[in-house]
């Protein structure tokens, strides 16, 4: 039996509870796995002077596979997102978020099976920003005016949206390669190229060029404007297969896709790079539920299913997925969110660890 060493970043908020549940379920499959547990986020700031210490990155690089809980980002001020920094530092350029129906989730639809491929390193998430009133903002405003590019109000804060040929090529290729490897039929590039000529316009042009490279693959290609995509996802979720999007649209449409399948509690994800992969749920740290043993660990556990497949533990992955499907379909030992979606009340729901116990019994 192959032995695996996986970096585990518990995170904060509900992170430690849901990663404990995930860890228990994965260990109960009987695979040989060792966790290299490292901490990141606000809690380690005092000790290391940074929310993302170098030894955390080193652990991910060394083990090549990591799984994490959510990490809180202070709003507006304070340090930038650790989650975004991790993706950038490890060049985890592809964010993969499968969205599939689970019977008993209480979702409005029962036939969803789509995959979001979100570019993870650039766009408005590049973190290139100029504070209102700063020297940088003043210079940029002057430059835009001098270039005849447009007038920006002097009291503006500015965030840049870089989209490159390099990153667009690799994310669209990733989407096609994923589609081929997973028996998918269609890739849709999502953009706002009609308005954003030089960023989304480039994304669309390069996506079309890459689609040409895959003309003989049997995978259909189409493109769609992001606002129309949101509406059609709600009206006709069954139309969609693999969607490839720049960073910000990918973030927003991922939450929409999570809503289609019954909420953030069951939406899993992976950040894939050339050398390293970091698995994590779509949701954040849900601070209001911290320490209450109520959060739904399914999204974290389904992220572990993606991880298990990635490390070739396909049998364990299938068993965990089956256990999730069985327990949620039964509707007895489920967390508050699933109970409420089904019955309108949280009455009779079980806690995070009791739900994990029910999964372990089914493995
Ligand atoms: P959130 O995802 O934490 O919560 C949104 C809503 O979903 C809340 O009502 C929450 O209670 C519910 N929810 C989320 N996960 C749940 C679960 N597992 N079970 C049951 N209910 C769940 O989003 P937010 O409130 O906007 O963000 C909170 C913090 O998390 C912020 O600091 C944000 O920056 C951070 N965040 C981190 C990540 C990450 O670590 N990758 C992702 C998104 C947000």
Tab-separated table of C-alpha atoms in Angstrom, residues 12-273:
chain	number	residue	atom	x	y	z
A	12	UNK	CA	-9.475	29.230	11.344
A	13	UNK	CA	-13.175	29.829	12.056
A	14	UNK	CA	-14.914	26.502	11.351
A	15	UNK	CA	-11.713	25.245	9.642
A	16	UNK	CA	-10.336	23.177	12.568
A	17	UNK	CA	-13.710	21.446	13.123
A	18	UNK	CA	-14.374	20.539	9.509
A	19	UNK	CA	-10.773	19.457	8.853
A	20	UNK	CA	-10.921	17.223	11.956
A	21	UNK	CA	-14.082	15.604	10.546
A	22	UNK	CA	-12.415	15.232	7.127
A	23	UNK	CA	-9.280	13.732	8.654
A	24	UNK	CA	-11.277	11.177	10.648
A	25	UNK	CA	-13.238	10.092	7.570
A	26	UNK	CA	-10.121	9.820	5.363
A	27	UNK	CA	-8.248	7.833	8.034
A	28	UNK	CA	-11.244	5.516	8.442
A	29	UNK	CA	-10.846	4.413	4.799
A	30	UNK	CA	-7.690	2.604	5.961
A	31	UNK	CA	-5.289	4.251	3.510
A	32	UNK	CA	-1.742	4.901	4.703
A	33	UNK	CA	-1.679	8.669	5.175
A	34	UNK	CA	0.400	10.969	7.352
A	35	UNK	CA	-0.562	14.601	7.890
A	36	UNK	CA	2.052	17.327	8.002
A	37	UNK	CA	0.007	19.839	10.017
A	38	UNK	CA	1.002	23.512	9.578
A	39	UNK	CA	-0.824	26.676	10.609
A	40	UNK	CA	-1.518	29.851	8.630
A	41	UNK	CA	-3.743	32.904	9.143
A	42	UNK	CA	-4.206	35.685	11.699
A	43	UNK	CA	-3.441	33.375	14.650
A	44	UNK	CA	0.191	32.889	13.586
A	45	UNK	CA	0.858	36.587	12.836
A	46	UNK	CA	2.396	37.288	16.257
A	47	UNK	CA	4.651	34.252	16.187
A	48	UNK	CA	5.947	34.510	12.612
A	49	UNK	CA	5.240	38.138	11.633
A	50	UNK	CA	3.278	36.910	8.588
A	51	UNK	CA	-0.008	35.032	8.163
A	52	UNK	CA	1.658	32.751	5.584
A	53	UNK	CA	5.006	31.578	7.037
A	54	UNK	CA	7.647	30.194	4.685
A	55	UNK	CA	7.572	26.742	6.338
A	56	UNK	CA	3.900	26.369	5.282
A	57	UNK	CA	4.840	26.955	1.646
A	58	UNK	CA	7.844	24.633	2.031
A	59	UNK	CA	5.615	21.868	3.401
A	60	UNK	CA	3.249	22.197	0.403
A	61	UNK	CA	6.186	22.198	-2.024
A	62	UNK	CA	7.787	19.193	-0.344
A	63	UNK	CA	4.637	17.051	-0.137
A	64	UNK	CA	3.147	18.346	-3.420
A	65	UNK	CA	-0.336	17.728	-2.026
A	66	UNK	CA	-2.119	19.796	0.627
A	67	UNK	CA	-5.619	20.120	1.985
A	68	UNK	CA	-6.819	23.119	3.928
A	69	UNK	CA	-9.688	24.585	5.859
A	70	UNK	CA	-10.824	28.158	5.215
A	71	UNK	CA	-8.767	31.110	6.452
A	72	UNK	CA	-10.366	34.433	7.433
A	73	UNK	CA	-9.357	37.582	5.550
A	74	UNK	CA	-9.854	40.931	7.297
A	75	UNK	CA	-12.214	43.098	5.179
A	76	UNK	CA	-10.855	46.307	3.611
A	77	UNK	CA	-7.784	46.614	5.822
A	78	UNK	CA	-5.135	44.311	7.353
A	79	UNK	CA	-3.259	41.587	5.476
A	80	UNK	CA	-4.242	40.375	2.044
A	81	UNK	CA	-5.969	37.013	1.669
A	82	UNK	CA	-3.737	34.097	2.721
A	83	UNK	CA	-5.788	31.893	0.401
A	84	UNK	CA	-5.005	34.092	-2.604
A	85	UNK	CA	-1.321	34.409	-1.559
A	86	UNK	CA	-0.986	30.615	-1.269
A	87	UNK	CA	-2.375	30.143	-4.774
A	88	UNK	CA	-0.007	32.773	-6.147
A	89	UNK	CA	3.113	31.601	-4.272
A	90	UNK	CA	2.644	27.977	-5.365
A	91	UNK	CA	1.424	29.010	-8.828
A	92	UNK	CA	-1.771	27.002	-8.394
A	93	UNK	CA	-3.112	28.452	-11.608
A	94	UNK	CA	-6.251	26.323	-12.026
A	95	UNK	CA	-9.094	26.329	-9.547
A	96	UNK	CA	-11.324	23.342	-10.152
A	97	UNK	CA	-14.805	23.333	-8.665
A	98	UNK	CA	-17.084	20.458	-9.615
A	99	UNK	CA	-20.739	21.105	-8.937
A	100	UNK	CA	-22.917	17.997	-8.924
A	101	UNK	CA	-26.312	17.162	-7.460
A	102	UNK	CA	-26.483	15.084	-4.283
A	103	UNK	CA	-29.905	13.540	-3.688
A	104	UNK	CA	-31.359	14.743	-0.388
A	105	UNK	CA	-29.373	18.006	-0.302
A	106	UNK	CA	-32.641	19.950	-0.531
A	107	UNK	CA	-31.417	21.841	-3.619
A	108	UNK	CA	-33.851	23.302	-6.143
A	109	UNK	CA	-32.383	21.116	-8.907
A	110	UNK	CA	-31.474	17.450	-9.009
A	111	UNK	CA	-29.662	17.159	-12.337
A	112	UNK	CA	-26.609	19.398	-11.994
A	113	UNK	CA	-23.261	18.132	-13.241
A	114	UNK	CA	-20.933	20.945	-14.220
A	115	UNK	CA	-17.363	21.967	-13.508
A	116	UNK	CA	-16.008	25.460	-12.961
A	117	UNK	CA	-12.387	26.012	-14.051
A	118	UNK	CA	-11.348	29.356	-12.611
A	119	UNK	CA	-8.084	31.120	-13.472
A	120	UNK	CA	-6.401	31.549	-10.115
A	121	UNK	CA	-3.471	33.940	-10.430
A	122	UNK	CA	-4.378	37.185	-12.168
A	123	UNK	CA	-7.326	39.456	-13.069
A	124	UNK	CA	-8.641	41.727	-10.285
A	125	UNK	CA	-7.210	39.221	-7.780
A	126	UNK	CA	-3.635	40.119	-8.771
A	127	UNK	CA	-3.667	42.433	-5.743
A	128	UNK	CA	-2.307	45.406	-7.709
A	129	UNK	CA	-4.185	48.252	-6.075
A	130	UNK	CA	-3.736	51.962	-5.452
A	131	UNK	CA	-5.308	53.498	-2.380
A	132	UNK	CA	-7.462	56.592	-2.798
A	133	UNK	CA	-5.297	59.704	-2.302
A	134	UNK	CA	-1.978	57.812	-2.674
A	135	UNK	CA	0.893	58.977	-4.861
A	136	UNK	CA	0.446	55.869	-7.006
A	137	UNK	CA	-3.240	56.585	-7.586
A	138	UNK	CA	-2.462	60.236	-8.465
A	139	UNK	CA	0.203	59.196	-11.007
A	140	UNK	CA	-2.063	56.590	-12.564
A	141	UNK	CA	-4.893	59.119	-12.890
A	142	UNK	CA	-2.509	61.577	-14.582
A	143	UNK	CA	-1.185	58.841	-16.860
A	144	UNK	CA	-4.667	57.741	-17.958
A	145	UNK	CA	-5.599	61.341	-18.740
A	146	UNK	CA	-2.316	62.020	-20.615
A	147	UNK	CA	-2.792	58.836	-22.685
A	148	UNK	CA	-6.322	59.881	-23.556
A	149	UNK	CA	-7.505	56.622	-21.984
A	150	UNK	CA	-10.107	58.336	-19.827
A	151	UNK	CA	-10.800	60.573	-16.878
A	152	UNK	CA	-10.679	58.998	-13.433
A	153	UNK	CA	-12.092	61.005	-10.538
A	154	UNK	CA	-9.277	62.223	-8.243
A	155	UNK	CA	-10.938	60.676	-5.181
A	156	UNK	CA	-10.822	57.146	-6.647
A	157	UNK	CA	-9.240	53.964	-5.343
A	158	UNK	CA	-7.967	51.831	-8.216
A	159	UNK	CA	-7.574	48.062	-8.714
A	160	UNK	CA	-5.899	46.734	-11.859
A	161	UNK	CA	-7.229	43.841	-13.927
A	162	UNK	CA	-4.327	42.242	-15.794
A	163	UNK	CA	-5.161	39.278	-18.050
A	164	UNK	CA	-2.252	37.748	-19.959
A	165	UNK	CA	-1.918	35.516	-23.012
A	166	UNK	CA	0.272	33.125	-20.959
A	167	UNK	CA	-2.217	32.593	-18.141
A	168	UNK	CA	-5.217	32.443	-20.473
A	169	UNK	CA	-3.557	29.830	-22.672
A	170	UNK	CA	-2.708	27.591	-19.743
A	171	UNK	CA	-6.110	27.836	-18.049
A	172	UNK	CA	-8.054	27.160	-21.262
A	173	UNK	CA	-5.724	24.256	-22.093
A	174	UNK	CA	-6.294	22.961	-18.564
A	175	UNK	CA	-10.076	23.127	-19.140
A	176	UNK	CA	-9.809	21.179	-22.409
A	177	UNK	CA	-7.402	18.607	-20.957
A	178	UNK	CA	-9.717	18.161	-17.969
A	179	UNK	CA	-12.704	17.766	-20.312
A	180	UNK	CA	-10.892	15.074	-22.339
A	181	UNK	CA	-9.614	13.193	-19.269
A	182	UNK	CA	-13.040	13.214	-17.602
A	183	UNK	CA	-15.282	12.353	-20.535
A	184	UNK	CA	-16.831	15.809	-20.760
A	185	UNK	CA	-18.368	17.130	-23.971
A	186	UNK	CA	-18.191	20.936	-23.967
A	187	UNK	CA	-16.024	23.819	-22.759
A	188	UNK	CA	-17.605	27.265	-22.406
A	189	UNK	CA	-15.377	30.342	-22.041
A	190	UNK	CA	-17.124	32.986	-19.938
A	191	UNK	CA	-16.199	36.675	-20.259
A	192	UNK	CA	-17.364	40.270	-20.652
A	193	UNK	CA	-15.392	40.963	-23.826
A	194	UNK	CA	-18.023	43.325	-25.224
A	195	UNK	CA	-17.155	45.880	-22.509
A	196	UNK	CA	-13.624	44.986	-21.369
A	197	UNK	CA	-11.936	44.912	-24.764
A	198	UNK	CA	-8.313	44.557	-23.667
A	199	UNK	CA	-8.604	42.168	-20.712
A	200	UNK	CA	-11.655	39.978	-21.341
A	201	UNK	CA	-11.256	40.646	-25.077
A	202	UNK	CA	-7.808	39.046	-24.878
A	203	UNK	CA	-9.206	36.180	-22.797
A	204	UNK	CA	-11.819	35.437	-25.461
A	205	UNK	CA	-9.404	35.734	-28.394
A	206	UNK	CA	-6.857	33.401	-26.758
A	207	UNK	CA	-9.590	30.966	-25.664
A	208	UNK	CA	-10.737	30.711	-29.291
A	209	UNK	CA	-7.144	30.122	-30.443
A	210	UNK	CA	-6.656	27.362	-27.860
A	211	UNK	CA	-10.000	25.809	-28.864
A	212	UNK	CA	-8.585	25.573	-32.409
A	213	UNK	CA	-5.702	23.464	-31.028
A	214	UNK	CA	-8.337	21.064	-29.682
A	215	UNK	CA	-10.507	21.077	-32.820
A	216	UNK	CA	-10.028	17.314	-33.281
A	217	UNK	CA	-10.604	16.420	-29.623
A	218	UNK	CA	-14.349	16.024	-29.997
A	219	UNK	CA	-14.886	18.633	-27.284
A	220	UNK	CA	-17.316	21.342	-28.320
A	221	UNK	CA	-16.344	24.967	-27.602
A	222	UNK	CA	-18.560	28.001	-27.096
A	223	UNK	CA	-18.302	31.361	-25.364
A	224	UNK	CA	-20.799	33.240	-23.254
A	225	UNK	CA	-21.088	36.679	-21.624
A	226	UNK	CA	-20.848	36.389	-17.843
A	227	UNK	CA	-24.163	38.078	-16.990
A	228	UNK	CA	-26.080	35.925	-19.468
A	229	UNK	CA	-24.227	32.899	-18.076
A	230	UNK	CA	-25.567	33.634	-14.582
A	231	UNK	CA	-29.135	33.846	-15.830
A	232	UNK	CA	-28.900	30.737	-18.004
A	233	UNK	CA	-27.256	28.775	-15.184
A	234	UNK	CA	-30.347	29.391	-13.102
A	235	UNK	CA	-32.811	28.817	-15.949
A	236	UNK	CA	-31.079	25.850	-17.615
A	237	UNK	CA	-28.384	24.394	-15.357
A	238	UNK	CA	-28.415	21.215	-17.446
A	239	UNK	CA	-26.978	23.077	-20.471
A	240	UNK	CA	-23.545	23.482	-18.918
A	241	UNK	CA	-20.551	21.201	-18.781
A	242	UNK	CA	-17.052	22.680	-18.226
A	243	UNK	CA	-16.920	26.470	-17.759
A	244	UNK	CA	-13.591	28.308	-17.938
A	245	UNK	CA	-13.502	31.793	-16.447
A	246	UNK	CA	-11.116	34.576	-15.436
A	247	UNK	CA	-10.524	34.825	-11.694
A	248	UNK	CA	-13.273	37.162	-10.428
A	249	UNK	CA	-16.124	35.752	-12.543
A	250	UNK	CA	-14.922	32.273	-11.558
A	251	UNK	CA	-15.197	33.218	-7.903
A	252	UNK	CA	-18.727	34.579	-8.224
A	253	UNK	CA	-20.066	31.915	-10.568
A	254	UNK	CA	-18.626	29.209	-8.244
A	255	UNK	CA	-20.897	30.417	-5.449
A	256	UNK	CA	-23.834	30.498	-7.864
A	257	UNK	CA	-23.028	26.913	-8.866
A	258	UNK	CA	-22.807	25.994	-5.153
A	259	UNK	CA	-26.290	27.452	-4.712
A	260	UNK	CA	-27.622	25.259	-7.520
A	261	UNK	CA	-26.554	22.082	-5.704
A	262	UNK	CA	-27.766	23.068	-2.242
A	263	UNK	CA	-25.284	25.530	-0.785
A	264	UNK	CA	-21.729	26.155	0.293
A	265	UNK	CA	-21.818	23.299	2.800
A	266	UNK	CA	-21.383	20.776	-0.020
A	267	UNK	CA	-19.298	22.665	-2.627
A	268	UNK	CA	-15.777	21.247	-2.998
A	269	UNK	CA	-12.696	22.484	-4.800
A	270	UNK	CA	-9.053	22.107	-5.752
A	271	UNK	CA	-6.261	24.507	-6.657
A	272	UNK	CA	-4.011	22.829	-9.200
A	273	UNK	CA	-0.513	23.829	-10.262
